[in-house]
Amino acid sequence: MCNDPDVAPEIPDNQLLVSRRDAMIASVAVVAASHFAASARAQTGPRQAALPVSVDQALIIRTSINGQTLEIRIDARTSLLDLLRERLALTGAKKGCDHGQCGACTVHIDGRRVASCLTLAGKVDGREVLTIEGLAGGDTLHPMQQAFIDHDALQCGYCTPGQIMAAVACVAEGNATSRERIREYMSGNICRCGAYVGIVAAIEDAAAKMGRG
Amino acid sequence: MTTTPFKDRPRIDAFDKVRGATAYAADIPVPGMLYAMLVPSVVAKGRIATLQVEDAINVPGVVRILTPDDFPPPPEPVRFPNADAPPTLHRDIAFRGQPIALVVAETLEAATEGAERVAATFETQPFAATKRSALAVREEARPTAFGDAGAALAQATMTVDVEYESPAQHHNPIELISTTAVWADGRLTIYEGTQFASGIKEVVARILRIDPGIVDVKSPSVGGAFGQKGWVQQQTAIIARAAMLLGRPVKLVTPRGQIFHLAKFRPNSTHHIKLGADAAGKMTGVHYVADQQQSRRGTFPPDYHAGPTRLYGIRNYYGGGLDYRIDTQPPGHMRAPHEHPACFAFECAVDELAYSLGADPVDFRIANDTRVDPQNGRPLSSRHLNECLSRGAQRFGWSKRTPKPGSMRAADGSLVGWGVASGIYPALVTATVATLRISADGTTRFTTTHHEFGQGIKTAIGAVLLDGLEIDAAKLDIVLGDTTAAPQQITAGSWGTFSVVPTAALAVERMRAAISELLAGRQVSGAIHQQLAAIRRPFLTVEVSLLGPGQDAAALERLRRGQYAVAGPTFPDFTAMSYIAHFVEVQVESTTRRIRMPRVVSVADCGRVVSPRTAVSQVRGGVVWAFGAALREVTEVDPRFGGFLNNDLADYVVPVNADIGEIDVDFIGEPDPVANSVGVKGLGEVAMVGASAAIVNAIFHATGKRLRELPVRIEHLL
Ligand code: FES
Ligand code: FES
């Protein structure tokens, strides 16, 4: 693969529209030119950001997320995953497909594992949501998290929060009783890095420690 | 060179990853963010006739719609890396799915709805969707040839003449391609999971005609890459432009369905191989022509010969390559880009030849060893393929194999097949720069060239630093993929860790020398932090740069300018390659013909192993990839409209947990004596190479069927 470097071409630097020198001026000019300059106001920090647009179908929900009660006005179209990630700054749950096909967005609702991308945020009204951020007790990792480290059950780590949430549920469901069963019940969570051998070993290990093996 | 094995350590970033605390590009919090959604072309070739945006702009929350009119014309001459359409918005459509507009809104929901309401009409043109289309253009590449393949094959006592096909496939890392662009205080900052931060910096600057000096690119942890993120994505400059026009940060997380049409992919390729052996069982000649699906202006070369030419001591080789240029987005590098399809085909052909000769497939390979690079006669830096084969055979229990196809059964009556294949990958290296700073406050910061996407490069660097320096491991910060921290370079081709580990070792050496000079004979106990505190030095910094063998200052200059600075696998005095042997058991259910892979043994020669734990994971991951490539993955072209039909993870089937059995991994661990000071070679790519062939060879052993087209499916065995 060495023969064809697909890399940055030589840059002919004669036709720059913005140079370092006029970058500051340009920065001001484009904001002024924006036909939606009013929206350029800085919003408050990401944690529990206000819904930045009025929508016909707004809803107010009350839910518990990682043990904290929350009342929030949402766009009725919002998925639980987008609520967590974009409004509540809980970015542990990942978007890998948005179609319920990869498991990267797995969280628990009332103790059951769900694909948060397929769950409308409105559905968690009155329910308890647990995400990867709420799994450890302070600085002490959940046995499943520790087992994932011990068995190197990850590479890029992108599927990992979903794998761990699914794995904890898998044990709680009583589906971690054999390697075959673990493999079957963990097959809704894709790991493209291919950490499956480590994931199975980690779940076996943690299940024993969780007393549900 | 010290040769003591490195100790087993946990993955350095695992603690954050298991807590969901690692920030990937789309996780970076930026106040005042706007959300973007691309509008893809629904035609494969033509020109936008009309673009109606009124409906979309009226969606509450939509802020702005960018169209081709919002972009400066691309600078001439248009020569972008492997791009059919320059990575911006414009009216000429080169492939289905090319972006035609960008909707920016206050919320993701509004952006999504807005994108659906943009309406376009097109002046369409006829197009070629597949290699067999009438409008496909055949183009021959320069061959790789040495010796006299024609004569060798004519004299061979046994030959096989076979054709194999490897399908189009998409990388599909679980992290979607995302770009966040921030334009503030006269600087453009781009957060994107990429293997190529420097390339983004240079190309985005060029496209938007801004000074690259005001562009910063940060590739935090990447959620899987596999070659997909070794490019400037079609979207990056578009998002940067939106942020500059609007004066607010803009984020795009591209839906996977669109990524299938925007990202590069592994092209479909066919491999026609004639392979001959003499009466003594020595392979003597190869005539091998590969052709592949190619875009109109794509530059991914049809050169599949770097591996097969060097796998065995074959002195006569003709290797040809052909492109079929069609109307698609350009194909590109996907894990073991040439070596996987080539070694799938070649190692199946070798198996066919071994069977024709009545030879054991392991013994046959061992008997065809080489000590030199057959391409040019150079010595090999190190080669332990035969040890991989013999150690693997022993671990696997190969001696219990009965050679006759269909002769082995499992307890449940399934047919059992045992297959073997070798893999090879060039050892490539880049120039690197690094800065190591140790502070009296207990912190250590190491910034360098290259990116982390799960391969474990940070853990390998950490192993070298922690092995050589008494520092606080908990406060060690390794910064990669950041153009503000160090000059960046594309990280691919297994050259990241291979290049940076010796650089880290050099930094350790310099740091130790600097400390001892500072202490000037004084005995100060404790870690380096305490030593610095004792002598009232707030910190100590060393800067190092390192070139690959035979590279000169020009490579360093290219690195500093964000340009390609890679050398190998032929260096002035030697050729360097990594090797692997895979042993696979498949079981084929006698009634349903379902194929399962209960166990694999893989033994790799990647030189010295710096990070044993992550190295094992790399090899397992490579085997999982080979399983997918052999038995699951194909992206189907839509011949009616162009583009890809199965563009989601329900229809593009990748391996899941239930597909994978036990994967036993071992390393020869013998340091390479000349490639670099630490004795390492690359691993991530070679891990996959050959394993698909081992699977297909095992299926032959189980069933007696030679299957030459991937992916193998149940129906092929009925
Ligand atoms: S993102 Fe929810 S299942 Fe993939
Ligand atoms: S660790 Fe990368 S996808 Fe699972």
Short mmCIF file of N, CA, C and O in Angstrom, two decimals, chain B residues 487-570:
data_model
loop_
_atom_site.label_atom_id
_atom_site.label_comp_id
_atom_site.label_asym_id
_atom_site.label_seq_id
_atom_site.Cartn_x
_atom_site.Cartn_y
_atom_site.Cartn_z
N PRO B 487 4.22 17.81 14.54
CA PRO B 487 3.88 17.63 13.12
C PRO B 487 3.28 16.24 12.91
O PRO B 487 3.79 15.26 13.47
N GLN B 488 2.20 16.19 12.18
CA GLN B 488 1.48 14.92 12.04
C GLN B 488 1.75 14.26 10.69
O GLN B 488 2.24 14.87 9.75
N GLN B 489 1.39 13.02 10.67
CA GLN B 489 1.65 12.18 9.50
C GLN B 489 0.52 11.18 9.44
O GLN B 489 -0.01 10.79 10.48
N ILE B 490 0.15 10.78 8.24
CA ILE B 490 -0.88 9.75 8.14
C ILE B 490 -0.41 8.50 8.91
O ILE B 490 0.74 8.10 8.80
N THR B 491 -1.30 7.95 9.70
CA THR B 491 -0.99 6.74 10.46
C THR B 491 -1.75 5.59 9.82
O THR B 491 -2.98 5.55 9.85
N ALA B 492 -1.04 4.69 9.19
CA ALA B 492 -1.66 3.59 8.46
C ALA B 492 -0.57 2.57 8.18
O ALA B 492 0.57 2.75 8.59
N GLY B 493 -0.95 1.51 7.47
CA GLY B 493 0.05 0.57 6.99
C GLY B 493 0.94 -0.01 8.07
O GLY B 493 2.09 -0.37 7.80
N SER B 494 0.43 -0.09 9.30
CA SER B 494 1.20 -0.65 10.43
C SER B 494 2.48 0.13 10.71
O SER B 494 3.39 -0.40 11.32
N TRP B 495 2.56 1.37 10.23
CA TRP B 495 3.81 2.09 10.44
C TRP B 495 3.77 3.03 11.64
O TRP B 495 4.80 3.61 11.99
N GLY B 496 2.63 3.17 12.30
CA GLY B 496 2.54 4.11 13.42
C GLY B 496 3.40 3.69 14.60
O GLY B 496 4.37 4.36 14.96
N THR B 497 3.06 2.56 15.19
CA THR B 497 3.80 2.07 16.35
C THR B 497 5.25 1.75 15.97
O THR B 497 6.19 2.08 16.69
N PHE B 498 5.41 1.16 14.81
CA PHE B 498 6.73 0.81 14.28
C PHE B 498 7.64 2.05 14.22
O PHE B 498 8.83 1.99 14.50
N SER B 499 7.06 3.20 13.86
CA SER B 499 7.86 4.41 13.72
C SER B 499 8.09 5.11 15.05
O SER B 499 9.14 5.69 15.30
N VAL B 500 7.08 5.08 15.91
CA VAL B 500 7.09 5.95 17.08
C VAL B 500 7.74 5.29 18.30
O VAL B 500 8.29 5.98 19.15
N VAL B 501 7.72 3.98 18.36
CA VAL B 501 8.34 3.30 19.50
C VAL B 501 9.85 3.58 19.55
O VAL B 501 10.38 3.94 20.61
N PRO B 502 10.57 3.48 18.43
CA PRO B 502 12.00 3.85 18.49
C PRO B 502 12.20 5.32 18.83
O PRO B 502 13.21 5.68 19.46
N THR B 503 11.27 6.17 18.44
CA THR B 503 11.37 7.60 18.78
C THR B 503 11.23 7.79 20.28
O THR B 503 11.96 8.57 20.90
N ALA B 504 10.27 7.07 20.87
CA ALA B 504 10.09 7.14 22.32
C ALA B 504 11.34 6.63 23.02
O ALA B 504 11.78 7.18 24.03
N ALA B 505 11.93 5.56 22.47
CA ALA B 505 13.15 5.00 23.08
C ALA B 505 14.29 6.02 23.02
O ALA B 505 15.06 6.16 23.98
N LEU B 506 14.36 6.74 21.92
CA LEU B 506 15.40 7.77 21.79
C LEU B 506 15.16 8.90 22.80
O LEU B 506 16.10 9.40 23.43
N ALA B 507 13.89 9.27 22.97
CA ALA B 507 13.56 10.32 23.94
C ALA B 507 13.95 9.88 25.36
O ALA B 507 14.46 10.68 26.15
N VAL B 508 13.72 8.61 25.66
CA VAL B 508 14.09 8.08 26.97
C VAL B 508 15.60 8.20 27.18
O VAL B 508 16.08 8.69 28.21
N GLU B 509 16.33 7.78 26.15
CA GLU B 509 17.80 7.83 26.23
C GLU B 509 18.28 9.26 26.47
O GLU B 509 19.12 9.52 27.35
N ARG B 510 17.73 10.19 25.71
CA ARG B 510 18.15 11.60 25.84
C ARG B 510 17.76 12.15 27.21
O ARG B 510 18.49 12.92 27.82
N MET B 511 16.58 11.75 27.66
CA MET B 511 16.12 12.25 28.95
C MET B 511 17.02 11.73 30.07
O MET B 511 17.40 12.48 30.97
N ARG B 512 17.38 10.48 29.99
CA ARG B 512 18.27 9.92 31.03
C ARG B 512 19.61 10.65 31.04
O ARG B 512 20.14 10.97 32.10
N ALA B 513 20.11 10.92 29.86
CA ALA B 513 21.39 11.65 29.77
C ALA B 513 21.24 13.05 30.34
O ALA B 513 22.10 13.53 31.10
N ALA B 514 20.12 13.70 30.01
CA ALA B 514 19.90 15.07 30.48
C ALA B 514 19.78 15.12 32.00
O ALA B 514 20.31 16.02 32.65
N ILE B 515 19.09 14.13 32.56
CA ILE B 515 18.93 14.08 34.02
C ILE B 515 20.29 13.88 34.69
O ILE B 515 20.64 14.58 35.65
N SER B 516 21.05 12.94 34.16
CA SER B 516 22.31 12.66 34.84
C SER B 516 23.25 13.85 34.71
O SER B 516 24.03 14.15 35.63
N GLU B 517 23.15 14.58 33.61
CA GLU B 517 23.96 15.79 33.47
C GLU B 517 23.54 16.85 34.50
O GLU B 517 24.37 17.48 35.14
N LEU B 518 22.22 16.97 34.66
CA LEU B 518 21.70 17.94 35.63
C LEU B 518 22.12 17.60 37.05
O LEU B 518 22.48 18.47 37.84
N LEU B 519 22.03 16.31 37.36
CA LEU B 519 22.36 15.90 38.73
C LEU B 519 23.86 15.99 38.99
O LEU B 519 24.29 16.14 40.14
N ALA B 520 24.62 15.88 37.94
CA ALA B 520 26.08 16.04 38.00
C ALA B 520 26.68 15.25 39.17
O ALA B 520 27.42 15.81 40.00
N GLY B 521 26.32 14.01 39.24
CA GLY B 521 26.92 13.15 40.24
C GLY B 521 26.24 13.16 41.60
O GLY B 521 26.51 12.31 42.43
N ARG B 522 25.32 14.11 41.81
CA ARG B 522 24.61 14.13 43.10
C ARG B 522 23.68 12.92 43.20
O ARG B 522 23.08 12.53 42.19
N GLN B 523 23.56 12.38 44.36
CA GLN B 523 22.64 11.26 44.55
C GLN B 523 21.32 11.80 45.08
O GLN B 523 21.25 12.29 46.20
N VAL B 524 20.30 11.78 44.23
CA VAL B 524 18.97 12.21 44.69
C VAL B 524 18.03 11.03 44.49
O VAL B 524 17.90 10.51 43.39
N SER B 525 17.39 10.62 45.57
CA SER B 525 16.55 9.43 45.44
C SER B 525 15.16 9.83 44.94
O SER B 525 14.80 11.00 44.90
N GLY B 526 14.41 8.83 44.58
CA GLY B 526 13.03 9.05 44.15
C GLY B 526 12.89 9.08 42.65
O GLY B 526 13.87 8.93 41.89
N ALA B 527 11.66 9.28 42.23
CA ALA B 527 11.36 9.34 40.80
C ALA B 527 11.94 10.63 40.22
O ALA B 527 12.36 11.53 40.96
N ILE B 528 11.92 10.72 38.90
CA ILE B 528 12.51 11.88 38.23
C ILE B 528 11.83 13.18 38.71
O ILE B 528 12.48 14.20 38.86
N HIS B 529 10.52 13.09 38.97
CA HIS B 529 9.81 14.28 39.45
C HIS B 529 10.44 14.79 40.75
O HIS B 529 10.66 15.99 40.92
N GLN B 530 10.72 13.86 41.64
CA GLN B 530 11.31 14.27 42.93
C GLN B 530 12.73 14.79 42.72
O GLN B 530 13.15 15.75 43.38
N GLN B 531 13.43 14.16 41.79
CA GLN B 531 14.81 14.62 41.52
C GLN B 531 14.78 16.06 41.01
O GLN B 531 15.58 16.90 41.42
N LEU B 532 13.83 16.34 40.11
CA LEU B 532 13.72 17.70 39.57
C LEU B 532 13.36 18.69 40.68
O LEU B 532 13.92 19.78 40.77
N ALA B 533 12.43 18.26 41.54
CA ALA B 533 12.02 19.14 42.65
C ALA B 533 13.21 19.42 43.55
O ALA B 533 13.42 20.57 43.98
N ALA B 534 14.01 18.37 43.80
CA ALA B 534 15.14 18.53 44.71
C ALA B 534 16.15 19.54 44.18
O ALA B 534 16.78 20.27 44.95
N ILE B 535 16.30 19.55 42.86
CA ILE B 535 17.28 20.51 42.32
C ILE B 535 16.60 21.77 41.78
O ILE B 535 17.18 22.54 41.02
N ARG B 536 15.33 21.95 42.17
CA ARG B 536 14.58 23.17 41.85
C ARG B 536 14.48 23.43 40.34
O ARG B 536 14.65 24.54 39.86
N ARG B 537 14.22 22.36 39.62
CA ARG B 537 13.93 22.52 38.19
C ARG B 537 12.44 22.22 38.01
O ARG B 537 12.00 21.13 38.31
N PRO B 538 11.63 23.17 37.53
CA PRO B 538 10.20 22.88 37.38
C PRO B 538 9.93 21.77 36.36
O PRO B 538 9.01 20.98 36.52
N PHE B 539 10.73 21.72 35.33
CA PHE B 539 10.54 20.64 34.34
C PHE B 539 11.80 20.49 33.51
O PHE B 539 12.68 21.35 33.51
N LEU B 540 11.83 19.39 32.79
CA LEU B 540 12.93 19.14 31.88
C LEU B 540 12.33 18.62 30.58
O LEU B 540 11.46 17.75 30.59
N THR B 541 12.78 19.18 29.46
CA THR B 541 12.21 18.81 28.17
C THR B 541 13.29 18.29 27.23
O THR B 541 14.37 18.87 27.18
N VAL B 542 13.00 17.21 26.53
CA VAL B 542 13.88 16.83 25.42
C VAL B 542 13.04 16.74 24.15
O VAL B 542 11.87 16.34 24.19
N GLU B 543 13.66 17.13 23.07
CA GLU B 543 13.00 17.03 21.77
C GLU B 543 13.80 16.11 20.90
O GLU B 543 15.03 16.22 20.85
N VAL B 544 13.13 15.20 20.22
CA VAL B 544 13.86 14.30 19.33
C VAL B 544 13.13 14.17 18.01
O VAL B 544 11.92 14.42 17.91
N SER B 545 13.88 13.82 16.99
CA SER B 545 13.25 13.43 15.73
C SER B 545 13.98 12.20 15.25
O SER B 545 15.14 11.97 15.61
N LEU B 546 13.29 11.40 14.47
CA LEU B 546 13.89 10.14 14.03
C LEU B 546 13.47 9.86 12.60
O LEU B 546 12.31 10.06 12.23
N LEU B 547 14.43 9.38 11.84
CA LEU B 547 14.17 9.03 10.45
C LEU B 547 14.21 7.52 10.30
O LEU B 547 14.89 6.83 11.07
N GLY B 548 13.52 7.01 9.30
CA GLY B 548 13.64 5.59 8.98
C GLY B 548 14.97 5.33 8.30
O GLY B 548 15.63 6.27 7.83
N PRO B 549 15.37 4.06 8.22
CA PRO B 549 16.63 3.75 7.54
C PRO B 549 16.64 4.32 6.12
O PRO B 549 15.67 4.16 5.38
N GLY B 550 17.70 5.03 5.78
CA GLY B 550 17.82 5.58 4.43
C GLY B 550 17.11 6.90 4.22
O GLY B 550 17.27 7.54 3.19
N GLN B 551 16.29 7.34 5.18
CA GLN B 551 15.63 8.64 5.01
C GLN B 551 16.60 9.77 5.35
O GLN B 551 17.49 9.60 6.18
N ASP B 552 16.42 10.91 4.69
CA ASP B 552 17.29 12.04 4.99
C ASP B 552 16.45 13.23 5.46
O ASP B 552 15.24 13.11 5.68
N ALA B 553 17.12 14.36 5.61
CA ALA B 553 16.45 15.54 6.17
C ALA B 553 15.22 15.94 5.36
O ALA B 553 14.29 16.55 5.89
N ALA B 554 15.19 15.58 4.09
CA ALA B 554 14.04 15.94 3.26
C ALA B 554 12.76 15.29 3.82
O ALA B 554 11.68 15.87 3.76
N ALA B 555 12.90 14.07 4.36
CA ALA B 555 11.73 13.39 4.92
C ALA B 555 11.19 14.16 6.12
O ALA B 555 9.98 14.28 6.32
N LEU B 556 12.12 14.69 6.91
CA LEU B 556 11.72 15.47 8.08
C LEU B 556 11.01 16.75 7.64
O LEU B 556 10.01 17.17 8.23
N GLU B 557 11.52 17.34 6.59
CA GLU B 557 10.91 18.55 6.07
C GLU B 557 9.51 18.24 5.53
O GLU B 557 8.56 18.99 5.76
N ARG B 558 9.38 17.12 4.85
CA ARG B 558 8.06 16.73 4.35
C ARG B 558 7.10 16.50 5.53
O ARG B 558 5.95 16.91 5.49
N LEU B 559 7.60 15.86 6.56
CA LEU B 559 6.78 15.64 7.76
C LEU B 559 6.30 16.98 8.31
O LEU B 559 5.12 17.15 8.62
N ARG B 560 7.21 17.92 8.42
CA ARG B 560 6.84 19.22 8.99
C ARG B 560 5.82 19.95 8.14
O ARG B 560 5.07 20.79 8.62
N ARG B 561 5.78 19.63 6.86
CA ARG B 561 4.81 20.27 5.97
C ARG B 561 3.55 19.42 5.77
O ARG B 561 2.72 19.71 4.92
N GLY B 562 3.42 18.40 6.58
CA GLY B 562 2.21 17.58 6.50
C GLY B 562 2.17 16.66 5.30
O GLY B 562 1.13 16.18 4.90
N GLN B 563 3.32 16.43 4.71
CA GLN B 563 3.36 15.58 3.51
C GLN B 563 3.88 14.20 3.83
O GLN B 563 4.48 13.97 4.87
N TYR B 564 3.65 13.33 2.89
CA TYR B 564 3.99 11.91 3.02
C TYR B 564 5.48 11.73 3.28
O TYR B 564 6.32 12.17 2.50
N ALA B 565 5.82 11.07 4.37
CA ALA B 565 7.23 10.86 4.72
C ALA B 565 7.46 9.42 5.13
O ALA B 565 7.97 9.11 6.19
N VAL B 566 7.05 8.51 4.24
CA VAL B 566 7.08 7.08 4.54
C VAL B 566 8.15 6.39 3.69
O VAL B 566 8.31 6.71 2.52
N ALA B 567 8.86 5.44 4.29
CA ALA B 567 9.85 4.65 3.56
C ALA B 567 9.60 3.17 3.81
O ALA B 567 8.96 2.78 4.78
N GLY B 568 10.10 2.33 2.90
CA GLY B 568 10.04 0.88 3.05
C GLY B 568 9.14 0.26 1.99
O GLY B 568 8.52 0.98 1.22
N PRO B 569 9.07 -1.06 1.95
CA PRO B 569 9.79 -2.03 2.79
C PRO B 569 11.22 -2.29 2.31
O PRO B 569 11.95 -2.99 2.98
N THR B 570 11.59 -1.72 1.13
CA THR B 570 12.98 -1.90 0.72
C THR B 570 13.76 -0.69 1.19
O THR B 570 13.45 0.45 0.84
#
